mmCIF file of C-alpha atoms and ligand atoms in Angstrom:
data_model
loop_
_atom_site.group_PDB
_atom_site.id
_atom_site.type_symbol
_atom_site.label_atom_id
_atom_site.label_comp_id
_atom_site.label_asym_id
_atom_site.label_seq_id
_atom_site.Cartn_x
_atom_site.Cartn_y
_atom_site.Cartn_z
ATOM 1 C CA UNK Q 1 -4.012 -70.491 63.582
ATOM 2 C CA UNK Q 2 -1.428 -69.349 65.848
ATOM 3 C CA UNK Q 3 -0.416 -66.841 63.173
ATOM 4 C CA UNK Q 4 -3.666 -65.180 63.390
ATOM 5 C CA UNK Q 5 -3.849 -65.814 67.319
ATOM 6 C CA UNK Q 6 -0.363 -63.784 67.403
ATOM 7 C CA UNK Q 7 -1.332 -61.037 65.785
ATOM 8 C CA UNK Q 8 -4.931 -60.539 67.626
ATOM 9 C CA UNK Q 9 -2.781 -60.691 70.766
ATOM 10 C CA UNK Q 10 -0.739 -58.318 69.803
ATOM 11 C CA UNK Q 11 -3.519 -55.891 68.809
ATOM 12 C CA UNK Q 12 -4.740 -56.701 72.299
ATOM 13 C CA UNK Q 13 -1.372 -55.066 73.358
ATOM 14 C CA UNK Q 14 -0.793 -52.029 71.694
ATOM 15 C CA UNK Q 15 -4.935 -51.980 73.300
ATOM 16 C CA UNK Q 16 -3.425 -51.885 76.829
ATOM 17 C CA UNK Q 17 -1.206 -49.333 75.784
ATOM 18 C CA UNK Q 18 -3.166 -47.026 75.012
ATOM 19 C CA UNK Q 19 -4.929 -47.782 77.851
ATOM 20 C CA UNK Q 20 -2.319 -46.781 80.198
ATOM 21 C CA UNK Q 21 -3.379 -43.097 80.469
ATOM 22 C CA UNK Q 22 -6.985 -43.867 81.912
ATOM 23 C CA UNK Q 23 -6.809 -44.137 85.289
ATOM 24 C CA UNK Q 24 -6.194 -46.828 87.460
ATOM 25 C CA UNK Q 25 -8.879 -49.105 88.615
ATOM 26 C CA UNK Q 26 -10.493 -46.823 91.902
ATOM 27 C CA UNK Q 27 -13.699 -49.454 92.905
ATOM 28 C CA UNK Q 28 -13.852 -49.826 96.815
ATOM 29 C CA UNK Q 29 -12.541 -53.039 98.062
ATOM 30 C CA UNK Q 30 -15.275 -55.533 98.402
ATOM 31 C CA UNK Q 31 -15.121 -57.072 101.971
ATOM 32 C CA UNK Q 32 -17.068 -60.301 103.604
ATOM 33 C CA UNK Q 33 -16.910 -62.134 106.460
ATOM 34 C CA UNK Q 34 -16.851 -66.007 106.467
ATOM 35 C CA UNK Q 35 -16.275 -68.036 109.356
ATOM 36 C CA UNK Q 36 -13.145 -67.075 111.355
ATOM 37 C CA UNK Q 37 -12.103 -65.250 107.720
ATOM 38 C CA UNK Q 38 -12.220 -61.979 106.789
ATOM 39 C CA UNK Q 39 -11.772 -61.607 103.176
ATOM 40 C CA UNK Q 40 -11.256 -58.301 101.125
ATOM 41 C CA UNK Q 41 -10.994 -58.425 96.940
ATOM 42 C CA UNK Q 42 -8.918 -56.175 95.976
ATOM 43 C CA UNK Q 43 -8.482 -55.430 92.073
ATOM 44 C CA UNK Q 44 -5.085 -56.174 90.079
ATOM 45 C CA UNK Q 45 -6.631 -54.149 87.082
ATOM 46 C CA UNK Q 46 -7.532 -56.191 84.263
ATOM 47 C CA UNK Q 47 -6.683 -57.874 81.422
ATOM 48 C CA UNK Q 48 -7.113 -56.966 77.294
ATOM 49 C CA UNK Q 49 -7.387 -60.075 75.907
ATOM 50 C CA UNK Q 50 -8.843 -61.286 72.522
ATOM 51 C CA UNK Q 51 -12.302 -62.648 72.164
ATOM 52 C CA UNK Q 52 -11.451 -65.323 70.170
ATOM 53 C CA UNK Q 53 -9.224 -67.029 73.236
ATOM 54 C CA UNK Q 54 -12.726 -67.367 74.640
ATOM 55 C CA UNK Q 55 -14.277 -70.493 73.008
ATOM 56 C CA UNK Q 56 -12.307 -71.136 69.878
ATOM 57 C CA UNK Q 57 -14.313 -74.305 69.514
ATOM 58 C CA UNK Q 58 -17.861 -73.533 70.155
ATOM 59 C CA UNK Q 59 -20.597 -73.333 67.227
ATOM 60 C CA UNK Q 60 -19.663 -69.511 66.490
ATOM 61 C CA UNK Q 61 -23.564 -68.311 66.775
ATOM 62 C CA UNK Q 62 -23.632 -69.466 70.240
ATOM 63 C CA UNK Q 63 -20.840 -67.713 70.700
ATOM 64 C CA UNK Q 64 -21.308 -64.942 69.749
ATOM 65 C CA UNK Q 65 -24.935 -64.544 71.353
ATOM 66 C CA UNK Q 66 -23.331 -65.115 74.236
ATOM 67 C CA UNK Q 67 -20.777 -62.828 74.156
ATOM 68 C CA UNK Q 68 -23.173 -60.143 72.922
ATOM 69 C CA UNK Q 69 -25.085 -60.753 76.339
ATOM 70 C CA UNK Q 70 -21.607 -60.280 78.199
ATOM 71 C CA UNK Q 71 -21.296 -57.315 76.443
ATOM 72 C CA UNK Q 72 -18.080 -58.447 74.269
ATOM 73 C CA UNK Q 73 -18.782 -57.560 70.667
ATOM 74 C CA UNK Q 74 -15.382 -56.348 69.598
ATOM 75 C CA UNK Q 75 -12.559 -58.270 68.921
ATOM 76 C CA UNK Q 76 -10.906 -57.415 72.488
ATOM 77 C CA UNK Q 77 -12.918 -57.830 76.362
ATOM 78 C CA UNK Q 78 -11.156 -56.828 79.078
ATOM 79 C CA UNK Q 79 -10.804 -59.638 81.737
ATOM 80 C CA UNK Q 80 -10.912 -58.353 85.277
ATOM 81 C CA UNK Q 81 -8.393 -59.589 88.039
ATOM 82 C CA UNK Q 82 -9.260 -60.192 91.446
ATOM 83 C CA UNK Q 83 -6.611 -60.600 93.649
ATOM 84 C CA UNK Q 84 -8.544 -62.137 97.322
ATOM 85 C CA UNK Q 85 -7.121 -61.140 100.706
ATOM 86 C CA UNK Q 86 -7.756 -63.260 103.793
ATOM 87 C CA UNK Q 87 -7.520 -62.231 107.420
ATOM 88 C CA UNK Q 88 -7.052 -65.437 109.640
ATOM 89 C CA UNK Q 89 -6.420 -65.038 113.629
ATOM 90 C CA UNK Q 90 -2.838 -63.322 113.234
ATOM 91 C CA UNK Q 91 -2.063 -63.908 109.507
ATOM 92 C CA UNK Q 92 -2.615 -61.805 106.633
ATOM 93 C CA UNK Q 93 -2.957 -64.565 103.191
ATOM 94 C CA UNK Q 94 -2.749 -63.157 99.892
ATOM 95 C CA UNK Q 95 -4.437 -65.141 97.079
ATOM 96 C CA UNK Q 96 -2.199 -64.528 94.365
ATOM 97 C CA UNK Q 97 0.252 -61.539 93.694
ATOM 98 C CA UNK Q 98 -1.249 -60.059 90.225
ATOM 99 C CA UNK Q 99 1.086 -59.118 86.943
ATOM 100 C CA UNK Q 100 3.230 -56.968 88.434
ATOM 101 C CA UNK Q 101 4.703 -54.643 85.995
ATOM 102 C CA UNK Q 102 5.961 -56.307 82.967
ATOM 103 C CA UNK Q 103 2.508 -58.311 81.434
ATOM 104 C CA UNK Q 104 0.581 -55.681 80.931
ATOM 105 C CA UNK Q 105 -0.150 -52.032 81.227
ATOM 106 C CA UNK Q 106 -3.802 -52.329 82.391
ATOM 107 C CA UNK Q 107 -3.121 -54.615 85.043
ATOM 108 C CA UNK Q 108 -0.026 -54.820 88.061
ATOM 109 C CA UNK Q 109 -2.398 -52.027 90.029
ATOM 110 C CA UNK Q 110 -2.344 -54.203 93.462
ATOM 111 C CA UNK Q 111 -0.528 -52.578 95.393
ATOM 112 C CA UNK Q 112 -1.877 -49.211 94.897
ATOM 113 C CA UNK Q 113 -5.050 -50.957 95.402
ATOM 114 C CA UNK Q 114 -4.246 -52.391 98.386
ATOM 115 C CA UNK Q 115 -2.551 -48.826 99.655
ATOM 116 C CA UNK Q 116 -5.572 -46.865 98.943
ATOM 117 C CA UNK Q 117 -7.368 -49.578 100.881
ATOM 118 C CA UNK Q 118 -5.423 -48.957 104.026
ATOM 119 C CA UNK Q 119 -3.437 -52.319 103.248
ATOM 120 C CA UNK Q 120 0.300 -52.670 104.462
ATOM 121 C CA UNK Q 121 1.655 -55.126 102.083
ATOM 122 C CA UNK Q 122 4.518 -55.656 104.753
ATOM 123 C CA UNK Q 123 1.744 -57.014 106.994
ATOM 124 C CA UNK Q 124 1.103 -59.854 104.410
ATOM 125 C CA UNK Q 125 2.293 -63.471 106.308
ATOM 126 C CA UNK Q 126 1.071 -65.917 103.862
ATOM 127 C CA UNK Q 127 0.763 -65.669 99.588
ATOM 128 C CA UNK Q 128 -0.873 -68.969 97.932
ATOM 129 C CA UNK Q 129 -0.307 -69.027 94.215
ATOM 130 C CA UNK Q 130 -3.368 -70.594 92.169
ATOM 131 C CA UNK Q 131 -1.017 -71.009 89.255
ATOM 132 C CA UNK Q 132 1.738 -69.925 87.505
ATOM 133 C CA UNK Q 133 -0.202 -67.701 85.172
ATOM 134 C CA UNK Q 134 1.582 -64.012 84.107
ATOM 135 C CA UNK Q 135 -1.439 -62.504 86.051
ATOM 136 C CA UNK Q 136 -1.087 -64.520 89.095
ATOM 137 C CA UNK Q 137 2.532 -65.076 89.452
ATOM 138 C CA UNK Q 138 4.317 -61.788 87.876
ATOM 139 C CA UNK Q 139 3.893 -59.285 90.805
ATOM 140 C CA UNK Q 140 5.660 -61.817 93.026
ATOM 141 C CA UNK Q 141 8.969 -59.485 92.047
ATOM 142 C CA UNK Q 142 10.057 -55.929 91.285
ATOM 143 C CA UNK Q 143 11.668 -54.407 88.099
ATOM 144 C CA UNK Q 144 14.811 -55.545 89.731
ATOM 145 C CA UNK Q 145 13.749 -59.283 90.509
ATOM 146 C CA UNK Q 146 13.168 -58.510 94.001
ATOM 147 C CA UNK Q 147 10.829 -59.831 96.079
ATOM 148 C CA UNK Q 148 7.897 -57.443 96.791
ATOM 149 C CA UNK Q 149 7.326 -59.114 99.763
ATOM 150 C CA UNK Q 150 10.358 -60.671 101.486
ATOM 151 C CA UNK Q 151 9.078 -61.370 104.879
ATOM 152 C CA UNK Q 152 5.993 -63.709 103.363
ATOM 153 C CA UNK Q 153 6.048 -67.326 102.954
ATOM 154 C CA UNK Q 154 5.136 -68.524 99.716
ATOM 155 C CA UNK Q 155 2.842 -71.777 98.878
ATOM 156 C CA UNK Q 156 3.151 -73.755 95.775
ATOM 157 C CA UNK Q 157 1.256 -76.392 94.176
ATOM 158 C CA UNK Q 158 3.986 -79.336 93.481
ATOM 159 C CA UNK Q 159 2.584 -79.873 90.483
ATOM 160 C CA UNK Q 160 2.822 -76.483 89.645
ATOM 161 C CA UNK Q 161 5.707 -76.169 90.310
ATOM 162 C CA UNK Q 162 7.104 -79.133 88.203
ATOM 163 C CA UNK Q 163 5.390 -78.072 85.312
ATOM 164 C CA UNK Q 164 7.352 -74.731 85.054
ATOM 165 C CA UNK Q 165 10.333 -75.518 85.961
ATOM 166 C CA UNK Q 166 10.631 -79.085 83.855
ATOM 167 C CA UNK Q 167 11.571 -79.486 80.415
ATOM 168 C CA UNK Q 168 7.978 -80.081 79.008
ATOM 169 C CA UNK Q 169 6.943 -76.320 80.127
ATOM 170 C CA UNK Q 170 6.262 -75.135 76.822
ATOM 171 C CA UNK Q 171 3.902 -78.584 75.673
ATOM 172 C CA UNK Q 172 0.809 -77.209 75.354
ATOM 173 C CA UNK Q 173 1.229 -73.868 75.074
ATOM 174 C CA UNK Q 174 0.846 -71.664 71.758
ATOM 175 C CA UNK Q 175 4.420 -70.911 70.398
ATOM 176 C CA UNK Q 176 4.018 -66.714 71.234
ATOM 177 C CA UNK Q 177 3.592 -67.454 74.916
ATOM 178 C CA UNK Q 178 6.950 -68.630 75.682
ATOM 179 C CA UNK Q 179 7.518 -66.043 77.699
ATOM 180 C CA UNK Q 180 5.295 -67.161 80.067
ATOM 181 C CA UNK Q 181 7.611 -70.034 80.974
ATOM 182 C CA UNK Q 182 10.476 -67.497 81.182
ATOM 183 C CA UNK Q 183 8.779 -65.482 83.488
ATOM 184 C CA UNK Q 184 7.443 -67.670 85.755
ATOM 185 C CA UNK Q 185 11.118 -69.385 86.026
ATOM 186 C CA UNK Q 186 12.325 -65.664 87.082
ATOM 187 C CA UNK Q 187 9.649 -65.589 89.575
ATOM 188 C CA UNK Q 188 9.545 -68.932 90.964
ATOM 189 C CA UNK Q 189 13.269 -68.461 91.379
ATOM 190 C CA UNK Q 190 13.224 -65.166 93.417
ATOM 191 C CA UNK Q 191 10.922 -67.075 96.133
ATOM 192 C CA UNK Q 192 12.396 -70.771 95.575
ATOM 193 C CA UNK Q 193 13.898 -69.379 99.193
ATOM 194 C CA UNK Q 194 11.178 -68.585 101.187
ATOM 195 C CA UNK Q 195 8.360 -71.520 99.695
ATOM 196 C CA UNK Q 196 6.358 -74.243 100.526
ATOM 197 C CA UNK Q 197 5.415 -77.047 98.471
ATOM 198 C CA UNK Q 198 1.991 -77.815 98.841
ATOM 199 C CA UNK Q 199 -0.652 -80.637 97.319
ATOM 200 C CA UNK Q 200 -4.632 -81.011 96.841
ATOM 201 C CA UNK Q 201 -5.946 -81.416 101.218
ATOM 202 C CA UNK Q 202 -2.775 -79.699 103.094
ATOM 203 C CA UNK Q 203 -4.324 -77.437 105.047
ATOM 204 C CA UNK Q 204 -2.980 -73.917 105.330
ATOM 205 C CA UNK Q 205 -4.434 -72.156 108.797
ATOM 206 C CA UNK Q 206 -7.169 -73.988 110.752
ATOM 207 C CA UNK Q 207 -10.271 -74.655 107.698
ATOM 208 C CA UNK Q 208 -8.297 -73.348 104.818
ATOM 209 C CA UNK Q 209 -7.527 -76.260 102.716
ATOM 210 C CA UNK Q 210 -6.068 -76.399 98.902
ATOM 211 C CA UNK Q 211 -8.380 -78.017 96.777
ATOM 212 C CA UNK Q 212 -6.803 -79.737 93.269
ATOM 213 C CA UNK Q 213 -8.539 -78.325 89.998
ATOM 214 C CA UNK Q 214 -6.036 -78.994 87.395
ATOM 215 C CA UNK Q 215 -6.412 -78.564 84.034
ATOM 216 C CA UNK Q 216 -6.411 -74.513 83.159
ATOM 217 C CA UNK Q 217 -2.827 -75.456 84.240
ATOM 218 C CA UNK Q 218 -0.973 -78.802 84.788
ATOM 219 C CA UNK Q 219 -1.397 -77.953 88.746
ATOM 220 C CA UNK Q 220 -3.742 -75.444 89.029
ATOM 221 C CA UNK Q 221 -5.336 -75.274 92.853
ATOM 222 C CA UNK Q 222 -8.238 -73.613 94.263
ATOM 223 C CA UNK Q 223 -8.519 -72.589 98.273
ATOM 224 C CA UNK Q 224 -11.260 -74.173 100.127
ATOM 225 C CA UNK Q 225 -12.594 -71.862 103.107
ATOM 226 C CA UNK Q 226 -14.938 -73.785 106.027
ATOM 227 C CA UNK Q 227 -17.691 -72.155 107.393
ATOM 228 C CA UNK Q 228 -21.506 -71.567 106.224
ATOM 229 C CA UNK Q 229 -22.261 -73.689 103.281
ATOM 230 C CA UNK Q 230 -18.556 -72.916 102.089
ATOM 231 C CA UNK Q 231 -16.126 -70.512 100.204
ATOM 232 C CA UNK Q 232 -14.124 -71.530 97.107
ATOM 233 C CA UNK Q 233 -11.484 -69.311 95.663
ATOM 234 C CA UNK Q 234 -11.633 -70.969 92.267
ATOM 235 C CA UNK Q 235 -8.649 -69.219 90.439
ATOM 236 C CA UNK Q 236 -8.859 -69.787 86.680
ATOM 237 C CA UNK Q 237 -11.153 -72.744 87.024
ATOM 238 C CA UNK Q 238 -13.859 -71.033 85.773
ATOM 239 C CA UNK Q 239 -13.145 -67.228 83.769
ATOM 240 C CA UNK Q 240 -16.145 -65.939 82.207
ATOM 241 C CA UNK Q 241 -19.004 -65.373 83.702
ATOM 242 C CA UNK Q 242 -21.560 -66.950 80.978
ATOM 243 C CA UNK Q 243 -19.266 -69.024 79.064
ATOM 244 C CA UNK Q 244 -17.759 -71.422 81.970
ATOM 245 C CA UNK Q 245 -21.034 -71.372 83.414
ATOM 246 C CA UNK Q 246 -23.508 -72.327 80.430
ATOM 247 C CA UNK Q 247 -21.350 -74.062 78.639
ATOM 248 C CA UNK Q 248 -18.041 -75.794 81.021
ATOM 249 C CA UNK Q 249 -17.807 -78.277 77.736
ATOM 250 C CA UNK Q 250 -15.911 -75.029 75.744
ATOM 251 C CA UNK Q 251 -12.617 -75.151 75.824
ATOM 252 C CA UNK Q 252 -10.812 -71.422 76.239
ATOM 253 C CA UNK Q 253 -7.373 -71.580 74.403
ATOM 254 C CA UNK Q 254 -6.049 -70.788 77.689
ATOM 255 C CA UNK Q 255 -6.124 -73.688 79.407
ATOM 256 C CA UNK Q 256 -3.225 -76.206 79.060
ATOM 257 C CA UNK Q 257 -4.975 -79.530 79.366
ATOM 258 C CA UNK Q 258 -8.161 -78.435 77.791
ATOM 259 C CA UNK Q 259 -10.230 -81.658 78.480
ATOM 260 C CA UNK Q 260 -8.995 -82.252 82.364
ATOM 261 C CA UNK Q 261 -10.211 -78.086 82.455
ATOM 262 C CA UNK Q 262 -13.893 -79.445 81.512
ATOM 263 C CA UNK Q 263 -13.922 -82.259 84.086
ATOM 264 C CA UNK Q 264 -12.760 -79.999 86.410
ATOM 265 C CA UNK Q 265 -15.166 -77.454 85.551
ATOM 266 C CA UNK Q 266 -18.035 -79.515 85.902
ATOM 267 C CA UNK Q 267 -17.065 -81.379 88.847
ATOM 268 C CA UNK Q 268 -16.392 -77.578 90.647
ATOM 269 C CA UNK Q 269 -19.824 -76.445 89.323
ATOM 270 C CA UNK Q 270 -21.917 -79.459 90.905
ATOM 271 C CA UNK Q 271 -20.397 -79.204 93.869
ATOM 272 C CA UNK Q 272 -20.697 -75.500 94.460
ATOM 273 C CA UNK Q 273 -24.681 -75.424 92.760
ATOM 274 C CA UNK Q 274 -25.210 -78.601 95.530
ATOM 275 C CA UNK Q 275 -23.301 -77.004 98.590
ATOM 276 C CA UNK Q 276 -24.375 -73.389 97.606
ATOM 277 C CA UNK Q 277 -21.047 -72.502 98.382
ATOM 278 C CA UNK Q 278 -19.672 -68.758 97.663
ATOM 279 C CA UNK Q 279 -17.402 -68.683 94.799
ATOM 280 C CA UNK Q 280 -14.661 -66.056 94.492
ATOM 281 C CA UNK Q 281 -13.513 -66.273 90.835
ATOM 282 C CA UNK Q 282 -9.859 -64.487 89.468
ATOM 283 C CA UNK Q 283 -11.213 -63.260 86.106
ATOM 284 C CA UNK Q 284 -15.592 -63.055 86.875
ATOM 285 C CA UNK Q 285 -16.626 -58.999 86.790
ATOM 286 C CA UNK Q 286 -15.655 -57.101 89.698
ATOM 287 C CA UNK Q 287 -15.625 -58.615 92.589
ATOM 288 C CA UNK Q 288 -15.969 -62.110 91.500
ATOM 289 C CA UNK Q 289 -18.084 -63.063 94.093
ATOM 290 C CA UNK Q 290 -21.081 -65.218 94.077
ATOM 291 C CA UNK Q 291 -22.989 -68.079 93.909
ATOM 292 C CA UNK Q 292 -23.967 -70.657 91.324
ATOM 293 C CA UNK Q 293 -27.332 -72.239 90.716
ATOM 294 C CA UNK Q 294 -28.262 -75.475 87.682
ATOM 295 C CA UNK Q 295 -29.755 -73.701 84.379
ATOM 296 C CA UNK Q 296 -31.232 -75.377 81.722
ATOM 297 C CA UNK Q 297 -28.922 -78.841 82.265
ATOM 298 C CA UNK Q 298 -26.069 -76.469 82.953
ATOM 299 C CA UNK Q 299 -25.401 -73.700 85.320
ATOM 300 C CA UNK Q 300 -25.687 -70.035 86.099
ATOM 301 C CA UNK Q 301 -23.600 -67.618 88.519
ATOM 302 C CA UNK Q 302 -25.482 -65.324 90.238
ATOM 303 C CA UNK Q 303 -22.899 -62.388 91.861
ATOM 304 C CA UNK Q 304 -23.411 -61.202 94.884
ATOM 305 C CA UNK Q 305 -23.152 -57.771 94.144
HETATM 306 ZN ZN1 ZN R 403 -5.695 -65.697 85.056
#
């Protein structure tokens, strides 16, 4: 199993290789108001990832139907990452800082993103990490372990933050991804400095809360965002956009606790299908924003654009 799984993601690789001469991802940032927010998604680039990661466990013609209707036939899909921006009174919050430039050659396109946006990074005040994740965490530092952004403050889920720096960080985790641990050490360590510990209910700026949805990691958070019927910036929580939603019960080899990730899931989807709340997800197709509605005793996300 993790044999096979090795080499797939390392087919996935050489993929994103080759991808690295088609140019960088050139949408328009997607913008909203909420409340007192303001929030811009802004794409990282995006992920090549194997299929099979998807739903190792599910009854394969389900799958597979359903990844035909997503469009994923082959034995790669390219995950998108959407990295949220949030204007509050004076402050400038950045949901997560992408892969940076050492995961992979598809993604760590942020901060040209964010240029060709009219974005100052150096105006960022605030970055809140979902999780420790390569594509959340990596593009915290430069090529020379420097911080990108040395002015910002940095929030951290405590749990988190134990997790990755304790000696259980590989438990769970398929042997090849190691280096995940490694490099979220490196990163962690460059803004150990300049970060806050944070928990499930601190509150950030006035009506932006951190919500706990553990279980894609040991403490993996989402951001809750008052006003209207609500705003979640679910991270990982939920990643595809039929899979997570149809069927929450599947358990993507990506998640570390894989049965906490399905309570989670479902608990997220029945509150956001009751509350009608937007949903911003990391890894749902450009812009990863919507809302969710019940389907057929499970659920359906409905983007906004
Ligand atoms: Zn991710």
């Amino acid at each position: 199993m993790l044999n096979v799984n090795r080499r797939v993601f390392l087919a996935a690789s050489a993929a994103g290789f080759l991808a690295r001469t088609l140019p960088a991802f050139a949408a328009a940032p997607y913008s909203i108001k909420h409340g007192a927010f303001e929030l811009t998604v802004v794409s990282d680039g995006h992920l090549v990832l194997p299929t099979s990661f998807l739903a190792p466990d599910a009854p394969p013609a389900e799958r597979d139907a359903l990844l035909k209707a997503a469009g994923q036939t082959g034995e790669q899909y390219n995950s998108p990452t959407n990295v949220t921006l949030i204007r509050s009174g004076t402050d400038l919050i950045l949901v997560d800082m992408g892969s940076g430039d050492r995961f992979m050659p598809t993604a760590g396109k942020l901060w040209d993103n964010l240029k060709t946006a009219g974005i100052d990074k150096a105006k960022i005040t605030k970055v809140i990490f979902t999780h420790g994740h390569p594509d959340h965490l990596w593009g915290a530092i430069d090529e020379l372990d420097e911080l990108i952004m040395p002015d910002a403050t940095f929030y951290v889920a405590s749990a988190e933050w134990n997790f990755w720096t304790g000696d259980n960080a590989t438990r769970g985790l398929p042997a090849e991804r190691a280096g995940f641990v490694t490099g979220a050490r490196r990163n962690y360590a460059a803004i150990k400095g300049k970060m806050k510990m944070v928990k499930g209910g601190d509150e950030i700026v006035p009506g932006l809360r951190i919500a706990d949805t553990p279980g894609h990691t040991q403490g993996h958070v989402s951001l809750e965002l008052v006003g209207g019927d609500g705003l979640i910036i679910g991270g990982d929580a939920l990643i595809h956009p039929l899979i997570s939603f149809q069927h929450p019960e599947w358990k993507p080899l990506a998640d570390h606790v894989p049965d906490q990730a399905v309570a989670t899931r479902r608990k997220l989807l029945d509150r956001l299908a009751t509350d009608r709340s937007i949903l911003i997800g990391f890894h749902l197709p450009y812009p990863g924003v919507g809302t969710v509605e019940r389907k057929d005793r499970a659920y359906r996300f409905i983007p906004a654009v």
